[in-house]
Coordinates of N, CA and C and ligand atoms in Angstrom, one line a residue:
M1236 N 5.4 11.7 0.8 CA 4.8 10.4 0.9 C 4.5 9.3 -0.5
R1237 N 5.0 8.0 -0.4 CA 5.2 7.5 -1.6 C 3.4 6.9 -1.5
F1238 N 3.2 7.0 -3.1 CA 2.0 6.2 -3.8 C 2.3 4.8 -4.1
F1239 N 1.6 3.9 -3.3 CA 1.7 2.5 -4.0 C -0.2 2.5 -4.6
L1240 N 0.1 1.5 -5.5 CA -1.5 0.9 -6.0 C -1.8 -0.5 -5.1
D1241 N -2.9 -0.6 -4.8 CA -3.4 -1.5 -4.0 C -4.4 -2.7 -5.4
T1242 N -3.6 -3.4 -6.0 CA -4.3 -4.1 -7.1 C -3.3 -5.1 -7.5
A1243 N -4.3 -6.0 -8.2 CA -3.5 -7.0 -9.1 C -3.5 -7.1 -10.2
V1244 N -4.1 -5.9 -10.9 CA -4.5 -5.8 -12.3 C -3.3 -5.1 -13.4
L1245 N -2.8 -5.6 -14.2 CA -1.8 -5.0 -14.7 C -2.3 -3.7 -15.6
A1246 N -3.3 -3.8 -15.9 CA -3.9 -2.6 -16.8 C -3.8 -1.5 -15.9
E1247 N -3.9 -1.5 -14.7 CA -3.8 -0.3 -13.8 C -2.6 -0.1 -13.4
I1248 N -1.9 -1.2 -13.3 CA -0.3 -0.6 -12.6 C 0.0 -0.2 -13.9
E1249 N -0.2 -0.4 -15.3 CA 0.7 0.3 -16.3 C -0.1 1.6 -16.7
E1250 N -0.9 2.2 -16.1 CA -1.7 3.7 -16.1 C -0.7 4.0 -15.5
A1251 N -1.2 3.9 -14.4 CA -0.4 4.9 -13.0 C 0.9 5.1 -13.4
A1252 N 1.8 4.0 -13.5 CA 2.8 3.9 -14.1 C 3.5 5.0 -14.7
A1253 N 2.2 5.1 -16.1 CA 2.5 5.9 -17.2 C 2.2 7.3 -16.9
W1254 N 1.3 7.9 -15.5 CA 1.1 9.0 -14.8 C 2.3 9.5 -14.3
G1255 N 2.9 8.5 -13.5 CA 4.0 9.0 -13.3 C 3.9 8.9 -11.5
L1256 N 2.7 8.5 -11.4 CA 2.5 8.1 -9.9 C 2.8 7.2 -9.2
L1257 N 3.2 6.3 -9.6 CA 3.5 4.9 -9.1 C 4.8 4.8 -8.3
D1258 N 4.7 4.5 -7.0 CA 5.7 4.3 -6.4 C 6.2 2.9 -5.9
G1259 N 5.3 2.0 -6.2 CA 5.1 0.8 -5.5 C 3.8 0.2 -5.8
V1260 N 3.4 -1.0 -5.5 CA 2.1 -2.0 -5.8 C 2.5 -3.1 -4.4
T1261 N 0.9 -3.3 -3.7 CA 0.5 -4.1 -2.8 C -0.5 -5.0 -3.2
T1262 N -0.4 -6.4 -3.1 CA -1.4 -7.5 -3.4 C -1.6 -8.2 -2.1
N1263 N -2.5 -8.6 -2.4 CA -3.0 -9.9 -1.3 C -3.9 -10.7 -2.2
P1264 N -4.3 -11.7 -1.5 CA -4.4 -13.3 -2.3 C -6.1 -12.6 -2.8
S1265 N -7.0 -12.0 -1.9 CA -8.0 -11.3 -2.7 C -8.0 -10.9 -3.4
L1266 N -7.1 -9.7 -3.7 CA -7.0 -9.0 -5.2 C -6.5 -10.0 -6.1
M1267 N -5.7 -11.0 -5.8 CA -5.4 -11.8 -6.8 C -6.4 -12.5 -7.2
A1268 N -7.0 -13.2 -6.4 CA -8.3 -13.8 -6.7 C -9.5 -13.0 -7.7
K1269 N -9.6 -11.7 -7.4 CA -10.4 -10.7 -8.2 C -9.8 -10.2 -9.5
A1270 N -8.6 -10.7 -9.5 CA -8.1 -10.2 -10.7 C -7.7 -11.6 -12.0
G1271 N -8.8 -12.5 -11.5 CA -8.9 -13.9 -11.7 C -7.2 -14.5 -12.2
V1272 N -6.4 -14.4 -11.3 CA -4.8 -14.9 -11.3 C -4.9 -16.1 -11.3
R1273 N -4.5 -17.1 -12.1 CA -4.3 -18.8 -12.0 C -2.7 -18.8 -11.4
D1274 N -1.9 -18.0 -12.0 CA 0.0 -18.4 -12.1 C 0.4 -17.6 -10.9
F1275 N 0.1 -17.4 -10.0 CA 0.9 -16.5 -8.8 C 2.1 -16.1 -9.1
D1276 N 3.3 -17.0 -9.5 CA 4.6 -16.4 -9.4 C 4.9 -15.8 -11.1
A1277 N 4.3 -16.2 -11.9 CA 4.3 -15.7 -13.3 C 3.6 -13.9 -12.8
H1278 N 2.5 -14.0 -12.6 CA 1.8 -12.7 -12.3 C 2.8 -11.5 -11.2
Y1279 N 3.3 -12.4 -10.5 CA 4.4 -11.2 -9.3 C 5.2 -11.0 -10.1
R1280 N 6.1 -11.7 -11.3 CA 7.2 -11.3 -12.2 C 6.6 -10.1 -13.1
A1281 N 5.3 -10.7 -13.5 CA 5.1 -9.6 -14.2 C 4.4 -8.0 -14.0
I1282 N 3.9 -8.0 -12.5 CA 3.9 -6.8 -11.8 C 5.4 -6.2 -11.5
A1283 N 6.0 -7.0 -11.0 CA 7.5 -6.6 -10.8 C 8.0 -5.9 -11.7
S1284 N 7.7 -6.2 -12.9 CA 8.5 -5.6 -13.8 C 7.9 -4.3 -14.3
L1285 N 6.7 -4.3 -14.3 CA 5.7 -3.1 -14.6 C 6.0 -1.7 -13.5
T1286 N 6.6 -2.0 -12.1 CA 6.7 -1.7 -11.5 C 7.7 -0.9 -10.6
P1287 N 7.8 0.5 -11.0 CA 9.2 1.4 -10.6 C 9.4 1.5 -9.2
G1288 N 9.3 0.2 -8.3 CA 9.5 0.6 -6.7 C 9.0 -0.9 -6.2
P1289 N 9.0 -1.0 -4.5 CA 8.6 -2.5 -4.2 C 7.0 -2.5 -4.4
V1290 N 7.0 -4.3 -4.5 CA 5.8 -5.0 -4.9 C 5.5 -6.2 -3.9
S1291 N 4.7 -6.1 -2.8 CA 4.3 -6.8 -1.8 C 3.6 -7.8 -2.2
A1292 N 4.4 -9.0 -2.0 CA 3.4 -10.1 -2.5 C 3.5 -11.0 -1.2
E1293 N 2.4 -11.5 -0.6 CA 1.8 -12.1 0.2 C 1.7 -13.6 0.3
V1294 N 2.1 -14.1 2.0 CA 2.4 -15.8 1.8 C 1.3 -16.0 2.0
L1295 N 1.0 -17.6 2.0 CA -0.2 -18.6 2.1 C 0.1 -19.1 3.7
A1296 N 0.9 -19.6 3.8 CA 1.4 -20.5 4.9 C 1.4 -19.7 5.9
T1297 N 0.7 -20.8 7.0 CA 0.9 -20.1 8.7 C 1.7 -20.6 9.3
T1298 N 2.5 -21.4 9.2 CA 3.6 -21.9 10.6 C 4.8 -21.3 10.4
Y1299 N 5.8 -21.0 10.9 CA 6.9 -20.3 11.0 C 7.9 -20.9 9.7
E1300 N 8.0 -22.4 9.8 CA 9.1 -22.9 8.9 C 8.2 -22.7 7.5
E1301 N 7.1 -22.7 7.2 CA 6.5 -22.9 5.6 C 6.4 -21.5 5.1
I1302 N 6.1 -20.7 6.4 CA 6.3 -18.9 5.7 C 7.6 -19.0 5.3
L1303 N 8.9 -19.1 6.2 CA 10.0 -18.8 5.7 C 10.4 -19.2 4.3
A1304 N 9.8 -20.6 4.1 CA 10.4 -21.3 2.6 C 9.3 -20.6 1.7
E1305 N 8.3 -19.8 2.0 CA 7.4 -19.5 0.8 C 8.4 -17.8 0.7
A1306 N 8.3 -17.2 1.9 CA 9.4 -16.0 1.4 C 10.3 -16.1 0.7
R1307 N 11.0 -17.0 1.1 CA 12.3 -17.1 0.4 C 12.1 -17.4 -1.3
H1308 N 11.3 -18.1 -1.3 CA 10.7 -18.5 -2.7 C 10.0 -17.4 -3.7
L1309 N 9.5 -16.2 -2.8 CA 8.6 -15.0 -3.3 C 9.7 -13.9 -3.7
Y1310 N 10.6 -14.1 -2.5 CA 11.6 -13.2 -2.8 C 12.6 -13.1 -4.2
S1311 N 12.8 -14.5 -4.1 CA 13.6 -14.9 -5.5 C 12.9 -15.0 -6.7
L1312 N 11.7 -14.1 -6.7 CA 11.1 -13.9 -8.3 C 11.2 -12.7 -8.8
A1313 N 11.6 -11.6 -8.0 CA 11.9 -10.5 -8.7 C 12.6 -9.8 -7.6
D1314 N 13.6 -8.5 -8.2 CA 14.5 -8.1 -7.0 C 13.4 -7.0 -6.5
N1315 N 12.4 -6.5 -6.8 CA 11.9 -5.4 -5.7 C 10.5 -6.1 -5.3
I1316 N 10.7 -7.6 -4.9 CA 9.5 -7.9 -4.0 C 9.7 -8.0 -2.6
V1317 N 8.7 -7.4 -1.7 CA 8.9 -7.3 -0.4 C 8.0 -8.8 -0.1
V1318 N 8.1 -9.2 0.8 CA 7.4 -10.4 1.7 C 6.4 -10.0 2.7
K1319 N 5.0 -10.2 2.1 CA 3.7 -9.4 3.2 C 3.4 -10.8 3.7
I1320 N 3.3 -10.5 5.1 CA 3.1 -11.7 6.1 C 2.3 -10.8 7.1
P1321 N 1.3 -12.1 7.4 CA 0.4 -11.7 8.1 C 0.8 -11.5 9.8
F1322 N 0.2 -10.6 10.5 CA 0.4 -10.4 12.3 C 0.1 -11.8 12.6
I1323 N 0.7 -12.7 12.9 CA 0.3 -13.7 13.7 C 2.2 -14.5 14.5
P1324 N 2.0 -14.7 15.5 CA 3.3 -15.1 16.2 C 4.4 -15.6 15.4
A1325 N 3.6 -16.7 14.1 CA 4.8 -17.1 13.6 C 4.9 -16.1 12.5
G1326 N 4.2 -15.7 12.4 CA 4.6 -14.6 11.2 C 5.9 -13.4 11.7
V1327 N 5.9 -12.9 12.8 CA 6.2 -12.1 13.1 C 7.7 -12.6 13.7
Q1328 N 7.9 -14.3 14.0 CA 9.0 -14.9 14.1 C 9.6 -14.9 12.9
A1329 N 8.9 -15.1 11.7 CA 9.4 -15.2 10.3 C 10.0 -14.0 9.8
I1330 N 9.4 -12.5 10.1 CA 10.1 -11.5 10.1 C 11.3 -11.2 10.8
R1331 N 11.8 -11.8 11.9 CA 12.7 -11.6 12.5 C 13.6 -12.3 11.6
T1332 N 13.5 -13.2 11.4 CA 14.4 -14.3 10.8 C 14.5 -14.0 9.1
L1333 N 13.8 -13.2 8.7 CA 13.8 -12.8 7.2 C 14.7 -11.5 7.4
H1334 N 14.4 -10.9 8.6 CA 15.1 -9.5 8.5 C 16.7 -9.7 8.7
A1335 N 17.1 -10.4 9.4 CA 18.6 -11.0 9.4 C 18.8 -11.4 8.3
E1336 N 18.1 -12.0 7.2 CA 18.4 -12.4 5.9 C 18.8 -11.3 5.0
G1337 N 18.0 -10.2 5.7 CA 18.0 -8.9 4.2 C 16.7 -8.9 3.6
I1338 N 16.0 -10.0 3.9 CA 14.8 -9.9 3.0 C 13.3 -9.1 3.8
P1339 N 13.3 -8.0 2.6 CA 12.4 -7.1 2.9 C 11.1 -7.8 3.3
T1340 N 10.0 -7.1 4.4 CA 8.9 -7.4 4.6 C 8.1 -6.8 4.8
N1341 N 6.4 -6.9 4.4 CA 5.6 -6.1 5.0 C 4.3 -6.5 6.1
C1342 N 4.8 -6.1 7.2 CA 4.0 -6.7 8.3 C 2.4 -6.5 7.8
T1343 N 1.1 -7.6 7.7 CA -0.1 -6.8 7.2 C -1.1 -7.2 8.1
L1344 N -2.6 -7.0 8.1 CA -3.4 -7.1 9.2 C -3.1 -6.8 10.3
V1345 N -2.2 -5.6 10.2 CA -2.2 -4.6 11.4 C -3.7 -3.9 11.9
F1346 N -4.2 -3.9 13.0 CA -5.1 -3.2 13.9 C -4.9 -2.5 14.9
S1347 N -3.6 -2.6 15.8 CA -3.5 -1.8 17.0 C -1.7 -1.4 16.3
P1348 N -2.0 -0.1 17.5 CA -0.4 0.6 17.7 C 0.7 -0.4 18.1
L1349 N 0.2 -1.5 18.9 CA 0.7 -2.5 19.6 C 1.4 -3.4 19.0
Q1350 N 0.2 -4.0 17.8 CA 0.8 -4.7 17.0 C 2.0 -4.3 16.1
A1351 N 1.7 -2.7 15.7 CA 2.9 -2.0 14.7 C 4.0 -2.1 15.7
L1352 N 3.9 -1.8 17.0 CA 5.4 -1.8 17.9 C 6.1 -3.2 17.6
I1353 N 5.4 -4.0 17.9 CA 6.0 -5.8 17.8 C 6.5 -6.0 16.4
A1354 N 5.9 -5.7 15.3 CA 6.4 -5.7 13.8 C 7.6 -4.9 13.7
A1355 N 7.6 -3.8 14.4 CA 8.9 -2.9 13.8 C 10.0 -3.6 14.8
K1356 N 9.7 -4.0 15.9 CA 10.7 -4.7 16.8 C 11.3 -5.8 16.4
A1357 N 10.2 -6.7 15.7 CA 11.0 -8.0 15.0 C 11.8 -7.5 13.6
G1358 N 11.6 -6.2 13.1 CA 12.4 -5.8 12.3 C 11.6 -5.5 10.8
A1359 N 10.4 -5.4 11.0 CA 9.5 -5.3 9.4 C 9.9 -4.4 8.9
T1360 N 10.0 -4.4 7.3 CA 10.5 -3.1 6.6 C 9.4 -2.3 6.5
Y1361 N 8.1 -3.0 6.5 CA 6.9 -1.9 6.3 C 5.7 -2.7 7.3
V1362 N 4.9 -1.8 8.0 CA 3.7 -2.3 8.9 C 2.7 -1.6 7.9
S1363 N 1.5 -2.4 8.0 CA 0.1 -2.1 7.0 C -0.9 -1.9 7.9
P1364 N -1.3 -0.7 8.7 CA -2.3 -0.7 9.1 C -3.1 -0.6 8.4
F1365 N -4.4 -1.3 8.5 CA -6.0 -1.1 7.8 C -6.6 -0.1 8.3
L1366 N -6.9 0.9 7.6 CA -7.7 2.2 7.7 C -9.5 1.8 7.9
G1367 N -9.5 1.8 6.5 CA -10.7 1.8 6.1 C -11.7 0.2 7.1
R1368 N -10.8 -0.8 7.3 CA -11.7 -2.0 8.0 C -11.7 -1.5 9.2
L1369 N -11.2 -0.7 9.8 CA -11.2 -0.2 11.4 C -12.7 0.9 11.1
D1370 N -12.4 2.1 10.4 CA -13.6 2.7 10.1 C -15.0 1.9 10.1
D1371 N -15.0 0.6 9.1 CA -16.1 0.1 9.3 C -16.9 -0.6 10.4
I1372 N -15.7 -1.0 11.4 CA -16.1 -1.6 12.4 C -16.6 -0.4 13.4
G1373 N -16.8 1.4 13.1 CA -16.9 2.1 14.3 C -15.7 2.5 15.0
H1374 N -14.1 1.9 14.5 CA -13.1 3.0 15.2 C -12.5 4.0 14.4
D1375 N -11.6 4.5 15.0 CA -11.0 5.7 14.1 C -9.9 5.3 13.5
G1376 N -9.8 4.8 12.3 CA -8.5 4.3 11.9 C -7.4 5.0 11.9
M1377 N -7.6 6.5 11.6 CA -6.8 7.6 11.4 C -6.1 8.0 12.4
E1378 N -6.7 7.6 13.9 CA -6.2 7.7 15.4 C -4.9 6.4 15.3
L1379 N -5.1 5.2 14.9 CA -4.0 4.0 14.6 C -2.6 4.7 14.0
I1380 N -3.3 5.5 12.7 CA -2.0 5.9 11.9 C -1.0 7.1 13.1
R1381 N -1.7 8.0 13.6 CA -0.9 8.8 14.6 C -0.4 7.9 16.0
Q1382 N -0.7 7.2 16.3 CA -0.8 6.7 17.2 C 0.8 6.0 17.0
I1383 N 0.5 5.1 15.9 CA 2.0 4.5 15.1 C 3.1 5.2 14.8
R1384 N 2.7 6.2 14.5 CA 3.6 7.6 13.8 C 4.6 7.7 15.5
Q1385 N 4.0 8.1 16.7 CA 4.3 8.6 17.6 C 5.4 7.3 18.3
I1386 N 4.7 6.4 18.0 CA 5.6 5.5 18.9 C 7.1 5.0 17.8
F1387 N 6.9 5.1 16.7 CA 7.8 4.9 15.8 C 9.2 6.1 15.9
D1388 N 8.3 7.5 15.9 CA 9.3 8.3 16.2 C 9.6 8.8 17.8
N1389 N 9.0 7.9 18.6 CA 9.7 7.8 19.8 C 10.9 7.0 20.4
Y1390 N 10.9 6.1 19.5 CA 12.4 5.0 19.7 C 13.0 4.9 18.1
G1391 N 12.5 6.1 17.2 CA 13.5 6.1 16.0 C 13.4 4.3 15.1
F1392 N 12.3 3.9 15.1 CA 12.2 2.6 14.5 C 12.1 3.2 12.5
E1393 N 12.8 2.5 12.1 CA 13.2 2.6 10.6 C 11.6 1.9 9.8
T1394 N 11.1 1.2 10.7 CA 10.1 0.6 9.7 C 9.1 1.5 9.2
K1395 N 8.7 1.6 8.3 CA 8.0 2.6 7.4 C 6.3 2.0 7.7
I1396 N 5.4 3.3 7.8 CA 3.9 3.0 8.0 C 3.6 3.2 6.5
L1397 N 3.0 1.9 6.2 CA 2.1 1.4 5.0 C 1.0 1.8 5.2
A1398 N 0.0 3.1 5.0 CA -1.3 3.0 5.0 C -2.1 2.0 4.1
A1399 N -2.9 1.3 5.1 CA -3.7 0.2 4.1 C -5.1 0.7 3.8
S1400 N -6.0 -0.1 3.4 CA -7.3 0.0 3.1 C -8.1 1.0 3.3
L1401 N -7.3 2.5 2.2 CA -7.7 3.8 2.1 C -9.0 3.5 1.0
R1402 N -10.0 4.3 1.3 CA -11.3 4.2 0.7 C -11.6 5.4 -0.3
H1403 N -10.9 6.5 0.2 CA -11.3 7.3 -0.8 C -10.1 8.9 -0.4
P1404 N -10.0 9.5 -1.0 CA -9.2 10.9 -1.0 C -8.9 11.1 0.5
Q1405 N -9.8 11.5 1.1 CA -9.7 12.1 2.4 C -8.8 11.4 3.4
H1406 N -9.2 9.8 3.1 CA -7.8 9.0 3.9 C -6.3 9.2 3.6
V1407 N -6.3 9.4 2.1 CA -4.9 9.9 1.7 C -4.5 11.3 2.1
L1408 N -5.4 12.2 2.2 CA -4.8 13.3 2.7 C -4.6 13.2 4.4
H1409 N -5.1 13.0 5.0 CA -5.0 12.5 6.2 C -3.8 11.9 6.7
C1410 N -3.5 10.9 5.7 CA -2.5 9.9 6.0 C -1.1 10.7 5.5
A1411 N -1.0 12.0 4.7 CA -0.2 12.8 4.5 C 0.0 13.8 5.9
L1412 N -1.2 14.3 6.2 CA -0.8 15.0 7.4 C -0.3 14.5 8.8
E1413 N -0.7 13.1 8.4 CA -0.2 12.5 10.1 C 0.9 11.8 9.9
G1414 N 1.6 11.9 8.6 CA 3.1 11.4 8.7 C 3.2 9.8 8.2
A1415 N 2.3 9.7 7.2 CA 2.4 7.5 7.1 C 3.6 7.7 5.9
D1416 N 4.5 7.0 5.7 CA 5.4 7.0 4.8 C 4.9 6.8 3.5
V1417 N 4.1 5.8 3.3 CA 3.4 5.4 2.1 C 1.6 5.0 2.0
A1418 N 1.1 5.8 1.3 CA -0.3 5.1 1.3 C -0.9 4.5 0.3
T1419 N -1.4 3.3 0.3 CA -1.2 2.3 -0.8 C -2.9 2.1 -0.9
M1420 N -3.3 2.4 -2.5 CA -5.0 2.8 -2.6 C -5.4 1.6 -4.0
P1421 N -6.5 2.0 -3.8 CA -7.2 1.3 -5.2 C -6.9 2.3 -6.3
F1422 N -7.1 1.7 -7.5 CA -6.8 2.6 -8.6 C -7.7 3.6 -8.7
A1423 N -9.1 3.4 -8.5 CA -10.2 4.6 -8.4 C -9.5 5.7 -7.4
V1424 N -9.4 5.4 -6.6 CA -8.8 6.6 -5.5 C -7.6 7.3 -6.1
M1425 N -6.8 6.5 -6.7 CA -5.9 6.9 -7.2 C -6.3 8.1 -8.0
K1426 N -7.1 8.0 -9.1 CA -7.2 8.6 -10.1 C -8.1 9.8 -9.5
Q1427 N -9.0 9.3 -8.6 CA -9.8 10.6 -8.0 C -8.6 11.8 -7.1
L1428 N -7.5 11.5 -6.9 CA -6.9 12.3 -6.6 C -6.7 13.4 -7.7
F1429 N -6.9 13.4 -9.0 CA -7.0 14.4 -9.7 C -8.1 15.2 -9.8
H1430 N -8.9 14.9 -9.4 CA -10.2 15.5 -9.7 C -10.7 16.6 -8.8
H1431 N -11.0 17.8 -9.3 CA -11.6 18.4 -8.2 C -12.6 19.3 -9.3
P1432 N -14.1 19.7 -8.7 CA -14.7 20.1 -9.8 C -14.5 21.3 -10.6
L1433 N -14.0 22.1 -9.2 CA -13.6 23.9 -9.5 C -12.5 23.7 -10.7
T1434 N -11.6 22.7 -10.9 CA -10.2 22.4 -12.0 C -11.3 22.5 -13.3
D1435 N -12.2 21.3 -13.4 CA -13.1 20.8 -14.5 C -13.7 22.2 -14.9
K1436 N -14.3 22.8 -13.7 CA -15.0 24.3 -14.3 C -14.3 25.3 -15.0
G1437 N -13.2 25.6 -14.3 CA -12.3 26.7 -14.5 C -11.8 26.0 -15.7
L1438 N -11.6 24.8 -16.3 CA -10.8 24.6 -17.5 C -11.8 25.0 -18.7
A1439 N -12.8 24.7 -18.3 CA -14.1 24.6 -19.3 C -14.3 26.3 -19.6
Q1440 N -14.5 26.9 -18.6 CA -14.4 28.5 -18.7 C -13.4 28.9 -19.6
F1441 N -12.2 28.7 -19.2 CA -11.1 29.4 -20.3 C -11.1 28.7 -21.5
L1442 N -11.5 27.5 -22.0 CA -11.6 27.0 -23.1 C -12.7 27.9 -23.9
A1443 N -13.9 28.2 -23.2 CA -15.1 28.5 -24.2 C -14.7 30.1 -24.5
D1444 N -14.1 30.5 -23.3 CA -13.5 32.1 -23.6 C -12.8 32.4 -24.6
Y1445 N -11.8 31.2 -25.0 CA -10.8 31.3 -26.2 C -11.8 31.2 -27.3
Q1446 N -12.6 29.8 -27.3 CA -13.4 29.9 -28.1 C -13.8 30.9 -28.7
K1447 N -14.8 31.7 -28.0 CA -15.5 32.9 -28.1 C -14.6 34.0 -28.9
L1448 N -13.2 34.1 -28.3 CA -12.7 35.0 -29.0 C -12.4 34.7 -30.6
H1449 N -12.0 33.3 -30.6 CA -11.7 32.8 -32.1 C -12.7 33.1 -32.8
A1450 N -14.0 32.6 -32.2 CA -15.0 32.7 -33.2 C -15.2 34.5 -33.8
G1451 N -15.0 35.2 -32.8 CA -15.5 36.6 -33.1 C -13.9 37.3 -34.5
A1452 N -13.0 36.7 -34.2 CA -11.9 36.9 -34.9 C -12.1 36.7 -36.3
Ligands
G3P1827 O1 -3.9 -4.9 0.5 C1 -4.7 -5.0 1.9 C2 -5.8 -3.5 2.0 O2 -5.6 -2.4 1.2 C3 -7.0 -4.0 1.8 O3 -8.0 -3.1 1.9 O4 -10.2 -2.1 0.9 O5 -9.7 -5.0 1.5 O6 -9.9 -3.0 3.4 P1 -9.5 -3.4 1.6

C-alpha cells in the first residue's frame, strides 16, 4: 500500500520525503487555503518537484467544458500531476474524456460504492472514498472500502482505491487489511505511524542499562 500525504504544506512534504515514506501527495482547495497559498500554479509546481510520485491537484470548475480546460492546464504544470475531479455528472463526463486523452484523474468526494463503480467505468485512475467524514455522520467508512475493493476485483477494474479523510493510524491499518491501494493521511497521522509506547520504553531501558554498565566500568 502506498502512503500519500494529504497536505499543501511544503515543509511537511519535505520531511516525509526525507523519511522515505512519501509515495505521493493529495491536496484540495481547503488544504491550499489552510496553507495560505495565493499562487496555486506555482505551489503545485513546488509540491510536484518535492514529491517522488503523483500529486493530486483539484479543479475548481463545475461544468464539463470548464473542468476539461482546467484539468488540461493543471496537467501541464508538472509530469506527476493527477487531476482531482469531484464526483458530479459533469466531473464523471470529464474523467471519461481525460482518460481518452491519457490524463490521469482522481475522482474525489466519493461516499458510496456505486459512485466508485461509476468513476471506474469512466476510466478514473484513482477514486477517493472519504472514510473519516462517513464515520463523522455515524456510518462505517471501512465498509465502503471493503465494498469498493470487492466490486473492483469482481470486474477487474484497474482504478486504484485511494482511501482519504483518514484521521488516525487505525484507519491506515484497516485500509491495509482491506486492500486499499493508497492511504492519504495528514502529516500528524504519518508521524504517529512511527510511535509505539513500548518501542520508546524499550529503547529508554536499553540506553539506561548501557549507561549503568558504562558508569560501573
Ligand atoms: O483530501 C481529501 C480528504 O482527505 C479530506 O479529509 O479530514 O477534510 O475529511 P478531511
